[in-house]
Every structure is written in C-alpha cells, then in structure tokens.
Amino acid sequence: MTAPPPTSRQVCAACGRVFSETDPRLQCECGGLLELRHEHSGLTGAALRALFDDRRGAAHGPFRSGVWRYREMVLPTAGDDVVTYPEGNTPLLRRPAVTAWAGATDLWLKHEGHNPTGSFKDRGMTVGLTQARRIGATAVACASTGNTGAALGAYAALAGLPALAFVPKGHVALGKLMQLVAYGVRTLLVNGDFDVCQELAHASSDQLGVYLLNSINPFRLEGQKTIVLELLQQLDWEPPDWIVVPAGNLGNTASFGKALAEARDWGLITKIPRIAAVQAEGAAPFALSYREGFARRHRVEAHTVATAIRIGNPASYERAVRAIRETDGVVTTVTDDEMLEAKAVIDAAGVGCEPASAASVAGTRRLIRERIIGTGQRVVAVLTGHLLKDPESVIRYHQETEAAPPGANRPIEIEPRLADVERVLAAAPNLRR
Ligand code: F0G
C-alpha cells in the first residue's frame, strides 16, 4: 500500500485562519489574502533534488511540465490529473552583449517568454485551471494587462471552460489582444486603467459569482514559484546572488519570496538569493513604499510604455513586502528610456522580449552602477514575456522615434535596382562576405 500524498491547506496571511485546500474563496473575512501551505514530503533536500533531477526530460505525463516536475512544492494532491500544456522548461541564457551593456560579469537571462502563450503566466494558469476544475468551477475570469488574459484563454480552452477578461481599453499590446480574441476569451474592453479593471473584476467575483484567476488567487502563485525552482535547478542548485524581476501587480515578487523561503526550509538550498524588484518610474507605488521602509502602501496613477506593468495599486502588496524583507531584497525603478534601450540590446542579441521584461536588465544595470549589486556577483534577470507580444513598441522605437534612439535599426526603402543595393553596401561594408 502506498502512503497517501501529503495534504495542503490555505492559510490567511493576515490573521492565520485556516481553510481547506478546496475552499473556493479568494480572501479571508478579515480581508487578508490566502496562501497555500503544503505538508512536508518527508524527503531530505538531497532526495528532493534527486527526485526533481530525475523527472527532468520526462517524455510522458505531468513531469513533462516545468511546473508539475516540482509538484510536492506546488500542489501535491493534484496527482496526475492536471491541466497542462505542458509549460515551463524555459531556457536560462547568457548573452555577452547583454552582460556588457548591464556592466555585469555573470548575468543570466531566464526567458519566460518561451512558455506556450509567450509569458510566465502559463506557470500560474496550469495550477489555477487545475484547481478551478477540482472545485467544479464552470467558468473563469481575470483582470489583465494582457498576458494573464492570454494564458487564461489558452488554459481555459484546454480545460473546456469559458473565460472572461477585463482589460484596459487602449492599453493592451497588440499581440496579447490578438491572443485573447483568438483563444475565444469573452473580452471586455473597459474604459479605465488596469486598476479599474481589477476593482471591477473583484466586484464581479463578490457579487456576480465569477471565479477569479488573478494573482491574488493563491494557486496561481504556487505555479509561478517554479520560475525560481527551475532556475535553481538549472544552476545545479547553486543559488545566484540576485534574482531581478519586473514588478507590477507584485504576484511574481511575492511568489519568488515564497519559493525561496520554502526551498531553504525544504533543504534544496542553504543560501537565499536577494530579490530585486524593478518598477517603471511612472508606475512605482511599491518602490515609493520601499523608500519609506514600507511605512505605508501607496497608490499612484500609472503611466509607462510598458503596458504590462502599468499598474498603480498592486494587489499582492503585503506579501511582496514580506518577500523583499525575507530575502534582504531591494526595490528600484527604471525610466521608460532605460527600459527601451535595454530591450533594444536584448532584442539585437537575438533573444527579444517585451518592454516590461527589459526592466529586469535595465534594473540590473542601475543596481550595478549604484554598487548595490557587486562586481562579480551572479545575477539572474527574469524576462517575463516574448518579443512578439508588443510589436508596436518595436516599430515605434526603431522606425518612428525622431532623433534615432540608441540601437535604432531603421529599415531602408529602395527601388528594385542593384545600384540601390550597392549604395547600401557601400555605407555598410560589413554586410559583404
Ligand atoms: N512582465 C510581464 C510581461 C507581465 O505581463 C506582468 C504582469 C509583469 C511583468 C508584472 O508581474 O504583476 O507579477 O508583478 N502582467 C499582468 C497581466 C498584470 O495582467 O498580464 P507581476
């Protein structure tokens, strides 16, 4: 007879009240957010590392997924009955041009844009939809700047459930809007920003009975923890000094803190990397709070070209504060110009990412210049979304911005004449063999 799988429960992060694993509520009566606690597998850190290493490269079943490979730490009771694409297994890259631009010596890029719908959101959605199915939800919904909605759509289709998304009209990148429509999401273009969408989605959950899969849903965060678990595994369980991540609604920052604390408590690692959360300067309520020692929560009217993180009132504030405190982390900001320049460098290295993702590399450069990240320290910067999510930002940068920005690659219009080609080659002799 095999032992039953370890159980999990939900605990209110504010008052400590305990709820069953299948309780569908998203918030405690006290207003606190819920988080999952999994019963310890009983395995030593070394045994757990060996188990995870063993599952890598599985050809069949749930362990093909870079989320479910870590199921003891994600949702042990889900067993093999999971809604998986599969997802995860994203590459950890090194690109000398990006390292040099950031002024780093040991910089790795964890490219979450290589997930099935092109962003890290798939890692949360595989768990979110698995849980939605377990509790018998008949439809799912979210507020989104685009990526969450795209992932929701693809995974809802996989689970055979209808999906609803609230998105800010005029502030969703083209690639994402296209995915929402294509995957069959009932898409509400809300006349308001993301924060307004989020409030409307919460009210619809409270009063109209829609099941929300935003990142306040604790099951989403369990999936997103695997970004950290997977990068640790890719580094042979030798933790880097820093993990740098773009920060908007703060779901990732919160889940990274939880992943690291659990990885230490379960014996996977002994040293905890420091988290650096990077916000766009025009959308930086979390950075404002950080500068005041987290004395109070801020809400701002958000403005940035990086529509993914155009968020003024982040939902996972409290748990992200904990993540920064527990990892001796920092919060910084970058300007839109810095972010776009970083993006141009990442793109030109053949890697590519969407604007918000480049905040991690721009933030790395800033923290190195400020000597917060030391020379020689190992840094993993997370690229959260794919280049093709936001094609308009690329065209704007390279083709339409007057006074060409750094790295601008202007297309050249020619007549179909060899003489025109020759003129171009004369100006750029490196194009000849
Ligand atoms: N990068 C990308 C590409 C994103 O889509 C998001 C968030 C973030 C970073 C910020 O992550 O919210 O966990 O701090 N996108 C959400 C969405 C808000 O609706 O797709 P966070």
CSV table of C-alpha atoms and ligand atoms in Angstrom, one decimal, residues 118-121 142-150 166-167 176 194 198 214-215 220-221 224 245-255 278-279 307-311 314 316 354-358 382-386 389, ligand 1:
chain,number,residue,atom,x,y,z
A,118,GLY,CA,4.6,33.7,-24.5
A,119,SER,CA,4.8,34.7,-20.9
A,120,PHE,CA,5.4,33.4,-17.3
A,121,LYS,CA,1.6,33.5,-16.7
A,142,CYS,CA,-9.5,37.8,-14.7
A,143,ALA,CA,-8.5,41.4,-15.0
A,144,SER,CA,-5.4,41.8,-17.1
A,145,THR,CA,-2.9,44.0,-18.9
A,146,GLY,CA,-3.0,41.2,-21.5
A,147,ASN,CA,-0.7,38.3,-20.6
A,148,THR,CA,-2.8,36.9,-17.8
A,149,GLY,CA,-5.8,37.0,-20.1
A,150,ALA,CA,-4.0,35.3,-22.9
A,166,PHE,CA,-11.4,42.7,-18.1
A,167,VAL,CA,-8.7,44.6,-20.0
A,176,LYS,CA,-1.9,40.0,-26.4
A,194,PHE,CA,-5.9,48.2,-15.1
A,198,GLN,CA,-9.1,44.9,-11.2
A,214,ASN,CA,-5.9,36.8,-10.9
A,215,SER,CA,-2.7,36.5,-8.9
A,220,ARG,CA,-1.5,30.9,-9.3
A,221,LEU,CA,1.4,31.8,-7.1
A,224,GLN,CA,4.8,30.9,-10.5
A,245,VAL,CA,12.3,40.7,-11.7
A,246,PRO,CA,10.0,43.3,-13.2
A,247,ALA,CA,7.3,44.3,-10.8
A,248,GLY,CA,3.7,45.3,-11.5
A,249,ASN,CA,0.9,43.7,-9.6
A,250,LEU,CA,3.6,42.0,-7.5
A,251,GLY,CA,2.4,38.4,-7.9
A,252,ASN,CA,5.9,37.3,-9.1
A,253,THR,CA,7.8,39.2,-6.4
A,254,ALA,CA,5.5,37.5,-3.8
A,255,SER,CA,5.8,34.1,-5.3
A,278,VAL,CA,12.1,46.7,-10.7
A,279,GLN,CA,9.2,49.0,-11.5
A,307,THR,CA,1.7,48.3,-20.6
A,308,ALA,CA,2.2,45.0,-18.8
A,309,ILE,CA,3.2,46.8,-15.6
A,310,ARG,CA,1.1,50.0,-16.0
A,311,ILE,CA,-0.3,49.3,-12.5
A,314,PRO,CA,-0.7,46.3,-6.8
A,316,SER,CA,-0.1,41.4,-3.8
A,354,GLU,CA,8.5,42.7,-24.4
A,355,PRO,CA,9.2,46.2,-22.9
A,356,ALA,CA,8.2,45.3,-19.3
A,357,SER,CA,10.6,42.3,-19.3
A,358,ALA,CA,13.6,44.5,-20.1
A,382,VAL,CA,13.9,37.3,-15.5
A,383,LEU,CA,12.5,38.1,-18.9
A,384,THR,CA,8.8,37.8,-18.4
A,385,GLY,CA,7.3,38.0,-21.9
A,386,HIS,CA,8.1,37.4,-25.6
A,389,LYS,CA,3.7,40.3,-27.6
B,1,F0G,N1,6.1,41.3,-17.0
B,1,F0G,C1,5.0,41.0,-17.8
B,1,F0G,C2,5.3,40.6,-19.2
B,1,F0G,C3,3.7,41.0,-17.3
B,1,F0G,O1,2.7,40.6,-18.1
B,1,F0G,C4,3.5,41.3,-15.9
B,1,F0G,C5,2.2,41.3,-15.4
B,1,F0G,C6,4.6,41.6,-15.2
B,1,F0G,C7,5.9,41.6,-15.7
B,1,F0G,C8,4.5,42.0,-13.7
B,1,F0G,O2,4.3,40.9,-12.9
B,1,F0G,O3,2.2,41.6,-11.8
B,1,F0G,O4,3.5,39.6,-11.0
B,1,F0G,O5,4.4,42.0,-10.7
B,1,F0G,N2,1.1,41.2,-16.1
B,1,F0G,C9,-0.2,41.1,-15.5
B,1,F0G,C10,-1.2,40.7,-16.6
B,1,F0G,C11,-0.7,42.2,-14.7
B,1,F0G,O6,-2.4,41.0,-16.5
B,1,F0G,O7,-0.8,40.1,-17.6
B,1,F0G,P1,3.6,41.0,-11.5
